């Protein structure tokens, strides 16, 4: 369980590096400039870019991991982040947190 706690804490910490921009064209999710290099690398490695769509997927996964009781039983909105990407994100977060 301590590994789960470390993973949840890292996911919550990473999620804090996102912010919402309420501009004229609607709400856009942004990655803060001071985001850890590990988070930036994970986004590029798993999504290929830091596009708005990629950031939404990562943010959804991080929040799901941070808020769940069991990281292997998370409920994820597959319309936002497909299950295969979620599993890759969860695995990467676990590797960083306990590695």
PDB file of C-alpha atoms in Angstrom:
ATOM      1  CA  UNK A   1       0.000   0.000   0.000  1.00  0.00           C
ATOM      2  CA  UNK A   2       2.902   2.375   0.586  1.00  0.00           C
ATOM      3  CA  UNK A   3       3.723   2.137  -3.136  1.00  0.00           C
ATOM      4  CA  UNK A   4       0.139   3.094  -3.930  1.00  0.00           C
ATOM      5  CA  UNK A   5       0.445   6.107  -1.642  1.00  0.00           C
ATOM      6  CA  UNK A   6       3.707   7.186  -3.286  1.00  0.00           C
ATOM      7  CA  UNK A   7       2.109   6.846  -6.726  1.00  0.00           C
ATOM      8  CA  UNK A   8      -1.000   8.759  -5.677  1.00  0.00           C
ATOM      9  CA  UNK A   9       1.115  11.517  -4.124  1.00  0.00           C
ATOM     10  CA  UNK A  10       3.274  11.868  -7.244  1.00  0.00           C
ATOM     11  CA  UNK A  11       0.184  11.985  -9.472  1.00  0.00           C
ATOM     12  CA  UNK A  12      -1.322  14.712  -7.283  1.00  0.00           C
ATOM     13  CA  UNK A  13       1.964  16.637  -7.305  1.00  0.00           C
ATOM     14  CA  UNK A  14       2.176  16.430 -11.093  1.00  0.00           C
ATOM     15  CA  UNK A  15      -1.477  17.499 -11.474  1.00  0.00           C
ATOM     16  CA  UNK A  16      -0.667  20.721  -9.599  1.00  0.00           C
ATOM     17  CA  UNK A  17       1.468  21.809 -12.564  1.00  0.00           C
ATOM     18  CA  UNK A  18      -1.557  22.315 -14.801  1.00  0.00           C
ATOM     19  CA  UNK A  19      -3.682  25.430 -14.988  1.00  0.00           C
ATOM     20  CA  UNK A  20      -6.761  26.569 -16.836  1.00  0.00           C
ATOM     21  CA  UNK A  21      -6.717  29.573 -19.151  1.00  0.00           C
ATOM     22  CA  UNK A  22     -10.164  31.138 -19.398  1.00  0.00           C
ATOM     23  CA  UNK A  23      -9.614  33.059 -22.646  1.00  0.00           C
ATOM     24  CA  UNK A  24     -11.958  34.457 -25.239  1.00  0.00           C
ATOM     25  CA  UNK A  25     -11.997  31.186 -27.168  1.00  0.00           C
ATOM     26  CA  UNK A  26     -12.991  29.095 -24.147  1.00  0.00           C
ATOM     27  CA  UNK A  27     -11.157  27.170 -21.468  1.00  0.00           C
ATOM     28  CA  UNK A  28      -7.768  25.716 -22.309  1.00  0.00           C
ATOM     29  CA  UNK A  29      -5.628  23.483 -20.120  1.00  0.00           C
ATOM     30  CA  UNK A  30      -2.005  24.560 -19.902  1.00  0.00           C
ATOM     31  CA  UNK A  31       1.144  23.057 -18.463  1.00  0.00           C
ATOM     32  CA  UNK A  32       2.907  25.506 -16.164  1.00  0.00           C
ATOM     33  CA  UNK A  33       6.433  26.498 -17.136  1.00  0.00           C
ATOM     34  CA  UNK A  34       7.817  25.292 -13.805  1.00  0.00           C
ATOM     35  CA  UNK A  35       6.534  21.742 -14.374  1.00  0.00           C
ATOM     36  CA  UNK A  36       9.085  19.051 -13.470  1.00  0.00           C
ATOM     37  CA  UNK A  37      11.165  17.691 -16.327  1.00  0.00           C
ATOM     38  CA  UNK A  38       9.912  14.193 -15.523  1.00  0.00           C
ATOM     39  CA  UNK A  39       6.336  15.287 -16.194  1.00  0.00           C
ATOM     40  CA  UNK A  40       7.274  17.039 -19.424  1.00  0.00           C
ATOM     41  CA  UNK A  41       9.229  13.999 -20.596  1.00  0.00           C
ATOM     42  CA  UNK A  42       6.351  11.669 -19.741  1.00  0.00           C
ATOM     43  CA  UNK A  43       3.926  13.790 -21.776  1.00  0.00           C
ATOM     44  CA  UNK A  44       6.259  13.869 -24.786  1.00  0.00           C
ATOM     45  CA  UNK A  45       7.111  10.154 -24.534  1.00  0.00           C
ATOM     46  CA  UNK A  46       3.531   8.944 -24.169  1.00  0.00           C
ATOM     47  CA  UNK A  47       1.621  11.518 -26.215  1.00  0.00           C
ATOM     48  CA  UNK A  48       4.220  12.803 -28.655  1.00  0.00           C
ATOM     49  CA  UNK A  49       3.521  16.448 -27.904  1.00  0.00           C
ATOM     50  CA  UNK A  50       2.201  18.880 -25.348  1.00  0.00           C
ATOM     51  CA  UNK A  51      -0.877  19.752 -27.391  1.00  0.00           C
ATOM     52  CA  UNK A  52      -4.052  20.741 -25.571  1.00  0.00           C
ATOM     53  CA  UNK A  53      -5.546  17.324 -26.298  1.00  0.00           C
ATOM     54  CA  UNK A  54      -2.512  15.535 -24.853  1.00  0.00           C
ATOM     55  CA  UNK A  55      -2.550  17.702 -21.730  1.00  0.00           C
ATOM     56  CA  UNK A  56      -6.223  16.933 -21.114  1.00  0.00           C
ATOM     57  CA  UNK A  57      -5.544  13.197 -21.335  1.00  0.00           C
ATOM     58  CA  UNK A  58      -2.592  13.362 -18.954  1.00  0.00           C
ATOM     59  CA  UNK A  59      -4.460  15.629 -16.524  1.00  0.00           C
ATOM     60  CA  UNK A  60      -7.470  13.283 -16.479  1.00  0.00           C
ATOM     61  CA  UNK A  61      -5.235  10.287 -15.775  1.00  0.00           C
ATOM     62  CA  UNK A  62      -3.229  12.039 -13.063  1.00  0.00           C
ATOM     63  CA  UNK A  63      -6.355  13.150 -11.220  1.00  0.00           C
ATOM     64  CA  UNK A  64      -7.919   9.698 -11.478  1.00  0.00           C
ATOM     65  CA  UNK A  65      -4.773   8.129 -10.012  1.00  0.00           C
ATOM     66  CA  UNK A  66      -4.486  10.747  -7.271  1.00  0.00           C
ATOM     67  CA  UNK A  67      -8.102  10.294  -6.155  1.00  0.00           C
ATOM     68  CA  UNK A  68      -8.578   6.522  -6.387  1.00  0.00           C
ATOM     69  CA  UNK A  69      -8.362   3.991  -3.582  1.00  0.00           C
ATOM     70  CA  UNK A  70      -6.474   1.459  -5.710  1.00  0.00           C
ATOM     71  CA  UNK A  71      -4.406   2.591  -8.686  1.00  0.00           C
ATOM     72  CA  UNK A  72      -5.276  -0.622 -10.521  1.00  0.00           C
ATOM     73  CA  UNK A  73      -9.011  -0.084 -10.071  1.00  0.00           C
ATOM     74  CA  UNK A  74      -9.270   3.575 -11.146  1.00  0.00           C
ATOM     75  CA  UNK A  75     -12.356   4.725 -12.931  1.00  0.00           C
ATOM     76  CA  UNK A  76     -11.247   6.608 -16.012  1.00  0.00           C
ATOM     77  CA  UNK A  77     -13.384   8.472 -18.509  1.00  0.00           C
ATOM     78  CA  UNK A  78     -12.352   6.697 -21.703  1.00  0.00           C
ATOM     79  CA  UNK A  79     -13.898   9.494 -23.760  1.00  0.00           C
ATOM     80  CA  UNK A  80     -11.174  11.750 -22.345  1.00  0.00           C
ATOM     81  CA  UNK A  81      -8.246   9.322 -21.974  1.00  0.00           C
ATOM     82  CA  UNK A  82      -8.295   5.925 -23.637  1.00  0.00           C
ATOM     83  CA  UNK A  83      -7.583   2.965 -21.372  1.00  0.00           C
ATOM     84  CA  UNK A  84      -4.323   1.942 -23.037  1.00  0.00           C
ATOM     85  CA  UNK A  85      -2.864   5.433 -22.559  1.00  0.00           C
ATOM     86  CA  UNK A  86      -4.116   5.522 -18.975  1.00  0.00           C
ATOM     87  CA  UNK A  87      -2.334   2.234 -18.239  1.00  0.00           C
ATOM     88  CA  UNK A  88       0.906   3.600 -19.734  1.00  0.00           C
ATOM     89  CA  UNK A  89       0.596   6.763 -17.641  1.00  0.00           C
ATOM     90  CA  UNK A  90      -0.124   4.790 -14.461  1.00  0.00           C
ATOM     91  CA  UNK A  91       2.849   2.510 -15.124  1.00  0.00           C
ATOM     92  CA  UNK A  92       5.156   5.474 -15.763  1.00  0.00           C
ATOM     93  CA  UNK A  93       3.984   7.276 -12.620  1.00  0.00           C
ATOM     94  CA  UNK A  94       4.577   4.106 -10.621  1.00  0.00           C
ATOM     95  CA  UNK A  95       8.084   3.709 -12.085  1.00  0.00           C
ATOM     96  CA  UNK A  96       8.990   7.306 -11.209  1.00  0.00           C
ATOM     97  CA  UNK A  97       7.430   7.164  -7.739  1.00  0.00           C
ATOM     98  CA  UNK A  98       9.009   3.930  -6.557  1.00  0.00           C
ATOM     99  CA  UNK A  99      12.073   3.788  -8.803  1.00  0.00           C
TER     100      UNK A  99
END
